């Protein structure tokens, strides 16, 4: 097997506050093979976006990032600011969560689609970048592109804006495409259309993908493997069909059990709140299993850190419970 | 508001403006009556004949009730007549129009100066917040903003004209000699602009920083668009809007400031005109001069408001067609 495109071991991110430090990511491992698509699921606040932003060095100034080892495309990296910055808009492109705010309201779509390509294609003229953008917009299903290029974001519907944001990512022909909750802000019918666009893209592009979502359905559709995150840790990880058909970690089970409609718009009261309790405060992480306070299978040993177990099949999970 | 058309928007703004003008004229006329001492006696001296007093009061309009005086004032204004100088009978309109360019020159120069210095300072401060430039600008601007411009005027006069003799002390310079006139413009402009440089720098800095924290900027960063380009293009355009609004209102204030600066620097202009007119109770000149200043104030606000709407494509769309999302 060839070397993975992205391999990160033991990623830690913390935010310095005034009098405390919040550990947002506590030892996250991620491996994405070339051409592979990896899903990242977990409740809101579990640190999914933090993982995505860390890859691009987009975390706030008060963030501290460390890894035991990190490599992208065969090169070791410390995920330090400069190295991560070098990957922006060339090797890694990102589709952001909220299409309503991801575009600048004061400039036309065309202008923005041209400027984001400049880094990747520094020698091309504005005219040719404009033409590329037009073609790509048509490709992701925006009608009447020649005119639309001259329009402002507020003149697009939510679904159309998300197509624009997707087109952005495709325009730079990245090696890794990160989609951070690409459909969360959209209503159900639009979401289905955008998923279709992403799916088509997935078939066509050779890029690897990291799909962040709380929607198990979206991940089942788009990804080869899935990482289940809880409170800044990976609780279970493996091929999608293995993890989703026979989840081992109680948190994964709870997540899957709550899943009502795979394309339901993000609604706290509907799906996530059905797992009682909330994610622990990152400033006060518990000693033992991080999920203990909410776990239906909790027992005495859970006050110690659970071991990481392998089940063959390429799956790992962290729990005191033996494989049943 | 979504279906509000340009006409409604304009109409509303114009109505507000008209109300402001009318209100200030009423106030002005009322004040004339409230100032102690019969104007006619002050003007003509205590030995004036009753006929002369009556004739003068009729000319100023003091023989009629306040409301009537206001209406006849506007009636005349509509035909381009601002009344006549009590002493020499010259039309107030031409006096005001003669004085106006001098005042406007100071105000415009101060505004250009404030923008030319304030905008780059804001960009620097926002590019490296907490850095050297930022802290220095923060420190200086607080000082200048909180110092009234007439204090700065006197200070500049003392240091640069009287002590160092770098700049002329008083006057507007030889007429016809542009260089000399510009030379005379430096200190009054500096006095007026000082506070505004800091104000614009701080105001624009804070809107820039706010915009720089928004999601669309994060998008650009994620694609490696350079910080300079983000700042100068994508952040500046939305961030300049509130500054523009303040500038529009500020121009009125600058005009007011210019009026004071004229008195201190002994320059001809609207300020000196009104100042002298008040001293001599030359009411038609006071009324005409203040009326023009109020008009300018209101008009510049209107223009600022409209240009702001024209820069923002969302506003533009809303105004021209009522087309929302
Ligand atoms: N700049 C920051 N300073 C402090 N805490 C932050 C900052 N950004 C995010 N966080 C915290 O990090 C945690 C994880 O956030 P995030 O990665 O956005 O979660 P998710 O994407 O899974 O919803 C949250 O508790 C959030 O409050
Ligand atoms: S270690 Fe214990 S508390 Fe944690 S998930 Fe497993 S059973 Fe639940
Ligand atoms: Mg998120």
PDB file of C-alpha atoms in Angstrom, chain A residues 36-207:
ATOM      1  CA  UNK A  36      -9.823   7.971   0.333  1.00  0.00           C
ATOM      2  CA  UNK A  37     -12.726   9.669   1.975  1.00  0.00           C
ATOM      3  CA  UNK A  38     -12.846   9.841   5.738  1.00  0.00           C
ATOM      4  CA  UNK A  39     -15.796  10.951   7.810  1.00  0.00           C
ATOM      5  CA  UNK A  40     -15.593  12.729  11.127  1.00  0.00           C
ATOM      6  CA  UNK A  41     -18.696  12.519  13.312  1.00  0.00           C
ATOM      7  CA  UNK A  42     -19.540  13.634  16.783  1.00  0.00           C
ATOM      8  CA  UNK A  43     -21.777  15.998  18.632  1.00  0.00           C
ATOM      9  CA  UNK A  44     -21.506  19.714  18.250  1.00  0.00           C
ATOM     10  CA  UNK A  45     -18.582  20.916  20.328  1.00  0.00           C
ATOM     11  CA  UNK A  46     -16.648  17.652  20.133  1.00  0.00           C
ATOM     12  CA  UNK A  47     -13.833  19.318  18.212  1.00  0.00           C
ATOM     13  CA  UNK A  48     -14.492  18.340  14.596  1.00  0.00           C
ATOM     14  CA  UNK A  49     -14.018  21.791  13.154  1.00  0.00           C
ATOM     15  CA  UNK A  50     -10.952  22.227  15.315  1.00  0.00           C
ATOM     16  CA  UNK A  51      -9.368  19.222  13.592  1.00  0.00           C
ATOM     17  CA  UNK A  52     -10.205  20.678  10.190  1.00  0.00           C
ATOM     18  CA  UNK A  53      -8.974  24.170  11.024  1.00  0.00           C
ATOM     19  CA  UNK A  54      -5.775  22.828  12.605  1.00  0.00           C
ATOM     20  CA  UNK A  55      -4.847  21.233   9.274  1.00  0.00           C
ATOM     21  CA  UNK A  56      -4.916  24.683   7.651  1.00  0.00           C
ATOM     22  CA  UNK A  57      -3.490  26.645  10.563  1.00  0.00           C
ATOM     23  CA  UNK A  58      -6.760  28.546  10.824  1.00  0.00           C
ATOM     24  CA  UNK A  59      -7.146  28.293  14.593  1.00  0.00           C
ATOM     25  CA  UNK A  60      -7.196  31.457  16.668  1.00  0.00           C
ATOM     26  CA  UNK A  61      -4.047  33.069  18.007  1.00  0.00           C
ATOM     27  CA  UNK A  62      -4.653  31.651  21.455  1.00  0.00           C
ATOM     28  CA  UNK A  63      -4.517  28.047  20.176  1.00  0.00           C
ATOM     29  CA  UNK A  64      -1.639  25.710  20.994  1.00  0.00           C
ATOM     30  CA  UNK A  65      -1.166  22.812  18.608  1.00  0.00           C
ATOM     31  CA  UNK A  66       1.094  19.802  19.093  1.00  0.00           C
ATOM     32  CA  UNK A  67       1.481  16.362  17.537  1.00  0.00           C
ATOM     33  CA  UNK A  68       3.729  13.386  18.062  1.00  0.00           C
ATOM     34  CA  UNK A  69       4.031  13.072  14.329  1.00  0.00           C
ATOM     35  CA  UNK A  70       2.320  14.620  11.331  1.00  0.00           C
ATOM     36  CA  UNK A  71       2.942  14.107   7.642  1.00  0.00           C
ATOM     37  CA  UNK A  72       1.197  15.420   4.571  1.00  0.00           C
ATOM     38  CA  UNK A  73       1.933  14.060   1.118  1.00  0.00           C
ATOM     39  CA  UNK A  74       5.161  12.436   2.257  1.00  0.00           C
ATOM     40  CA  UNK A  75       6.507  15.508   4.046  1.00  0.00           C
ATOM     41  CA  UNK A  76       6.765  15.750   7.797  1.00  0.00           C
ATOM     42  CA  UNK A  77       5.051  18.791   9.207  1.00  0.00           C
ATOM     43  CA  UNK A  78       4.594  20.191  12.667  1.00  0.00           C
ATOM     44  CA  UNK A  79       1.233  21.728  11.715  1.00  0.00           C
ATOM     45  CA  UNK A  80       2.906  24.967  12.679  1.00  0.00           C
ATOM     46  CA  UNK A  81       1.494  28.158  11.284  1.00  0.00           C
ATOM     47  CA  UNK A  82       3.922  28.531   8.379  1.00  0.00           C
ATOM     48  CA  UNK A  83       3.729  24.959   7.212  1.00  0.00           C
ATOM     49  CA  UNK A  84      -0.033  24.804   7.416  1.00  0.00           C
ATOM     50  CA  UNK A  85      -0.297  28.156   5.645  1.00  0.00           C
ATOM     51  CA  UNK A  86       1.744  26.812   2.758  1.00  0.00           C
ATOM     52  CA  UNK A  87      -0.899  24.156   2.104  1.00  0.00           C
ATOM     53  CA  UNK A  88      -3.762  26.612   1.927  1.00  0.00           C
ATOM     54  CA  UNK A  89      -5.478  26.972  -1.374  1.00  0.00           C
ATOM     55  CA  UNK A  90      -3.027  24.647  -3.087  1.00  0.00           C
ATOM     56  CA  UNK A  91      -2.878  21.174  -1.521  1.00  0.00           C
ATOM     57  CA  UNK A  92      -5.791  21.526   0.864  1.00  0.00           C
ATOM     58  CA  UNK A  93      -9.096  23.239   0.144  1.00  0.00           C
ATOM     59  CA  UNK A  94     -12.002  23.655   2.458  1.00  0.00           C
ATOM     60  CA  UNK A  95     -15.762  23.786   2.074  1.00  0.00           C
ATOM     61  CA  UNK A  96     -17.158  25.732   4.974  1.00  0.00           C
ATOM     62  CA  UNK A  97     -20.134  25.038   7.120  1.00  0.00           C
ATOM     63  CA  UNK A  98     -22.273  28.094   6.587  1.00  0.00           C
ATOM     64  CA  UNK A  99     -22.657  29.208   2.972  1.00  0.00           C
ATOM     65  CA  UNK A 100     -24.522  32.317   4.123  1.00  0.00           C
ATOM     66  CA  UNK A 101     -21.452  33.795   5.786  1.00  0.00           C
ATOM     67  CA  UNK A 102     -18.639  32.053   3.913  1.00  0.00           C
ATOM     68  CA  UNK A 103     -18.731  34.523   1.017  1.00  0.00           C
ATOM     69  CA  UNK A 104     -17.959  38.233   1.109  1.00  0.00           C
ATOM     70  CA  UNK A 105     -21.208  40.177   0.652  1.00  0.00           C
ATOM     71  CA  UNK A 106     -19.538  43.142  -1.040  1.00  0.00           C
ATOM     72  CA  UNK A 107     -17.917  41.399  -3.992  1.00  0.00           C
ATOM     73  CA  UNK A 108     -19.290  39.420  -6.907  1.00  0.00           C
ATOM     74  CA  UNK A 109     -19.033  35.652  -6.936  1.00  0.00           C
ATOM     75  CA  UNK A 110     -16.788  35.897  -9.987  1.00  0.00           C
ATOM     76  CA  UNK A 111     -14.269  38.159  -8.264  1.00  0.00           C
ATOM     77  CA  UNK A 112     -14.077  35.854  -5.282  1.00  0.00           C
ATOM     78  CA  UNK A 113     -13.801  32.725  -7.398  1.00  0.00           C
ATOM     79  CA  UNK A 114     -10.915  34.308  -9.281  1.00  0.00           C
ATOM     80  CA  UNK A 115      -9.007  35.505  -6.246  1.00  0.00           C
ATOM     81  CA  UNK A 116      -9.075  32.149  -4.469  1.00  0.00           C
ATOM     82  CA  UNK A 117      -7.349  30.559  -7.486  1.00  0.00           C
ATOM     83  CA  UNK A 118      -4.482  33.037  -7.610  1.00  0.00           C
ATOM     84  CA  UNK A 119      -2.291  31.105  -5.204  1.00  0.00           C
ATOM     85  CA  UNK A 120      -2.787  27.846  -7.062  1.00  0.00           C
ATOM     86  CA  UNK A 121      -2.364  29.268 -10.567  1.00  0.00           C
ATOM     87  CA  UNK A 122      -0.201  32.348 -10.105  1.00  0.00           C
ATOM     88  CA  UNK A 123       0.729  32.622 -13.757  1.00  0.00           C
ATOM     89  CA  UNK A 124      -2.736  32.515 -15.263  1.00  0.00           C
ATOM     90  CA  UNK A 125      -4.538  35.632 -16.387  1.00  0.00           C
ATOM     91  CA  UNK A 126      -7.651  36.921 -14.705  1.00  0.00           C
ATOM     92  CA  UNK A 127      -9.569  36.107 -17.846  1.00  0.00           C
ATOM     93  CA  UNK A 128      -8.593  32.461 -17.844  1.00  0.00           C
ATOM     94  CA  UNK A 129      -9.229  32.113 -14.105  1.00  0.00           C
ATOM     95  CA  UNK A 130     -12.638  33.661 -14.707  1.00  0.00           C
ATOM     96  CA  UNK A 131     -13.333  31.131 -17.458  1.00  0.00           C
ATOM     97  CA  UNK A 132     -12.269  28.229 -15.225  1.00  0.00           C
ATOM     98  CA  UNK A 133     -14.596  29.508 -12.514  1.00  0.00           C
ATOM     99  CA  UNK A 134     -17.479  29.747 -14.951  1.00  0.00           C
ATOM    100  CA  UNK A 135     -16.983  26.199 -16.150  1.00  0.00           C
ATOM    101  CA  UNK A 136     -16.735  24.890 -12.607  1.00  0.00           C
ATOM    102  CA  UNK A 137     -19.880  26.685 -11.486  1.00  0.00           C
ATOM    103  CA  UNK A 138     -21.796  25.112 -14.342  1.00  0.00           C
ATOM    104  CA  UNK A 139     -20.279  21.784 -13.332  1.00  0.00           C
ATOM    105  CA  UNK A 140     -21.664  21.935  -9.810  1.00  0.00           C
ATOM    106  CA  UNK A 141     -25.085  22.776 -11.156  1.00  0.00           C
ATOM    107  CA  UNK A 142     -25.363  26.557 -11.077  1.00  0.00           C
ATOM    108  CA  UNK A 143     -27.609  27.651 -13.970  1.00  0.00           C
ATOM    109  CA  UNK A 144     -26.970  30.675 -16.163  1.00  0.00           C
ATOM    110  CA  UNK A 145     -23.353  30.970 -15.054  1.00  0.00           C
ATOM    111  CA  UNK A 146     -22.223  33.778 -17.345  1.00  0.00           C
ATOM    112  CA  UNK A 147     -24.647  36.150 -15.645  1.00  0.00           C
ATOM    113  CA  UNK A 148     -24.341  34.595 -12.207  1.00  0.00           C
ATOM    114  CA  UNK A 149     -20.616  35.291 -12.099  1.00  0.00           C
ATOM    115  CA  UNK A 150     -21.432  38.998 -11.904  1.00  0.00           C
ATOM    116  CA  UNK A 151     -23.904  38.564  -9.066  1.00  0.00           C
ATOM    117  CA  UNK A 152     -23.423  39.123  -5.351  1.00  0.00           C
ATOM    118  CA  UNK A 153     -23.831  36.382  -2.743  1.00  0.00           C
ATOM    119  CA  UNK A 154     -27.126  37.786  -1.457  1.00  0.00           C
ATOM    120  CA  UNK A 155     -28.589  37.151  -4.895  1.00  0.00           C
ATOM    121  CA  UNK A 156     -28.071  33.387  -4.480  1.00  0.00           C
ATOM    122  CA  UNK A 157     -30.190  30.937  -2.540  1.00  0.00           C
ATOM    123  CA  UNK A 158     -28.583  28.899   0.258  1.00  0.00           C
ATOM    124  CA  UNK A 159     -28.208  25.822  -1.922  1.00  0.00           C
ATOM    125  CA  UNK A 160     -26.702  27.830  -4.782  1.00  0.00           C
ATOM    126  CA  UNK A 161     -24.261  29.499  -2.429  1.00  0.00           C
ATOM    127  CA  UNK A 162     -23.126  26.140  -1.154  1.00  0.00           C
ATOM    128  CA  UNK A 163     -22.522  25.095  -4.737  1.00  0.00           C
ATOM    129  CA  UNK A 164     -20.390  28.198  -5.159  1.00  0.00           C
ATOM    130  CA  UNK A 165     -18.423  27.257  -2.042  1.00  0.00           C
ATOM    131  CA  UNK A 166     -17.972  23.728  -3.379  1.00  0.00           C
ATOM    132  CA  UNK A 167     -16.842  25.125  -6.724  1.00  0.00           C
ATOM    133  CA  UNK A 168     -14.232  27.164  -4.879  1.00  0.00           C
ATOM    134  CA  UNK A 169     -12.734  24.056  -3.366  1.00  0.00           C
ATOM    135  CA  UNK A 170     -12.710  22.184  -6.671  1.00  0.00           C
ATOM    136  CA  UNK A 171     -11.131  25.078  -8.565  1.00  0.00           C
ATOM    137  CA  UNK A 172      -7.818  24.735  -6.773  1.00  0.00           C
ATOM    138  CA  UNK A 173      -7.580  21.006  -7.543  1.00  0.00           C
ATOM    139  CA  UNK A 174      -6.473  20.091  -4.033  1.00  0.00           C
ATOM    140  CA  UNK A 175      -5.014  16.828  -2.849  1.00  0.00           C
ATOM    141  CA  UNK A 176      -7.201  16.991   0.219  1.00  0.00           C
ATOM    142  CA  UNK A 177     -10.680  18.410   0.283  1.00  0.00           C
ATOM    143  CA  UNK A 178     -12.143  19.192   3.667  1.00  0.00           C
ATOM    144  CA  UNK A 179     -15.883  19.656   3.932  1.00  0.00           C
ATOM    145  CA  UNK A 180     -16.934  21.019   7.308  1.00  0.00           C
ATOM    146  CA  UNK A 181     -20.633  20.241   7.750  1.00  0.00           C
ATOM    147  CA  UNK A 182     -21.311  20.965   4.086  1.00  0.00           C
ATOM    148  CA  UNK A 183     -25.064  20.505   4.418  1.00  0.00           C
ATOM    149  CA  UNK A 184     -25.875  21.428   8.003  1.00  0.00           C
ATOM    150  CA  UNK A 185     -27.121  24.912   7.217  1.00  0.00           C
ATOM    151  CA  UNK A 186     -29.401  23.757   4.400  1.00  0.00           C
ATOM    152  CA  UNK A 187     -32.952  22.495   4.495  1.00  0.00           C
ATOM    153  CA  UNK A 188     -33.699  18.886   3.649  1.00  0.00           C
ATOM    154  CA  UNK A 189     -34.455  19.053  -0.088  1.00  0.00           C
ATOM    155  CA  UNK A 190     -31.537  21.383  -0.813  1.00  0.00           C
ATOM    156  CA  UNK A 191     -29.338  19.211   1.365  1.00  0.00           C
ATOM    157  CA  UNK A 192     -30.162  16.172  -0.761  1.00  0.00           C
ATOM    158  CA  UNK A 193     -29.152  18.087  -3.903  1.00  0.00           C
ATOM    159  CA  UNK A 194     -25.883  19.237  -2.423  1.00  0.00           C
ATOM    160  CA  UNK A 195     -25.122  15.711  -1.226  1.00  0.00           C
ATOM    161  CA  UNK A 196     -25.668  14.575  -4.778  1.00  0.00           C
ATOM    162  CA  UNK A 197     -23.179  17.154  -6.034  1.00  0.00           C
ATOM    163  CA  UNK A 198     -20.640  16.018  -3.446  1.00  0.00           C
ATOM    164  CA  UNK A 199     -21.259  12.407  -4.364  1.00  0.00           C
ATOM    165  CA  UNK A 200     -20.675  13.038  -8.057  1.00  0.00           C
ATOM    166  CA  UNK A 201     -17.542  14.913  -7.189  1.00  0.00           C
ATOM    167  CA  UNK A 202     -16.403  12.049  -5.014  1.00  0.00           C
ATOM    168  CA  UNK A 203     -16.672   9.675  -7.981  1.00  0.00           C
ATOM    169  CA  UNK A 204     -14.737  11.987 -10.259  1.00  0.00           C
ATOM    170  CA  UNK A 205     -11.977  13.585  -8.266  1.00  0.00           C
ATOM    171  CA  UNK A 206      -8.862  11.785  -7.202  1.00  0.00           C
ATOM    172  CA  UNK A 207      -8.607  14.032  -4.175  1.00  0.00           C
TER     173      UNK A 207
END
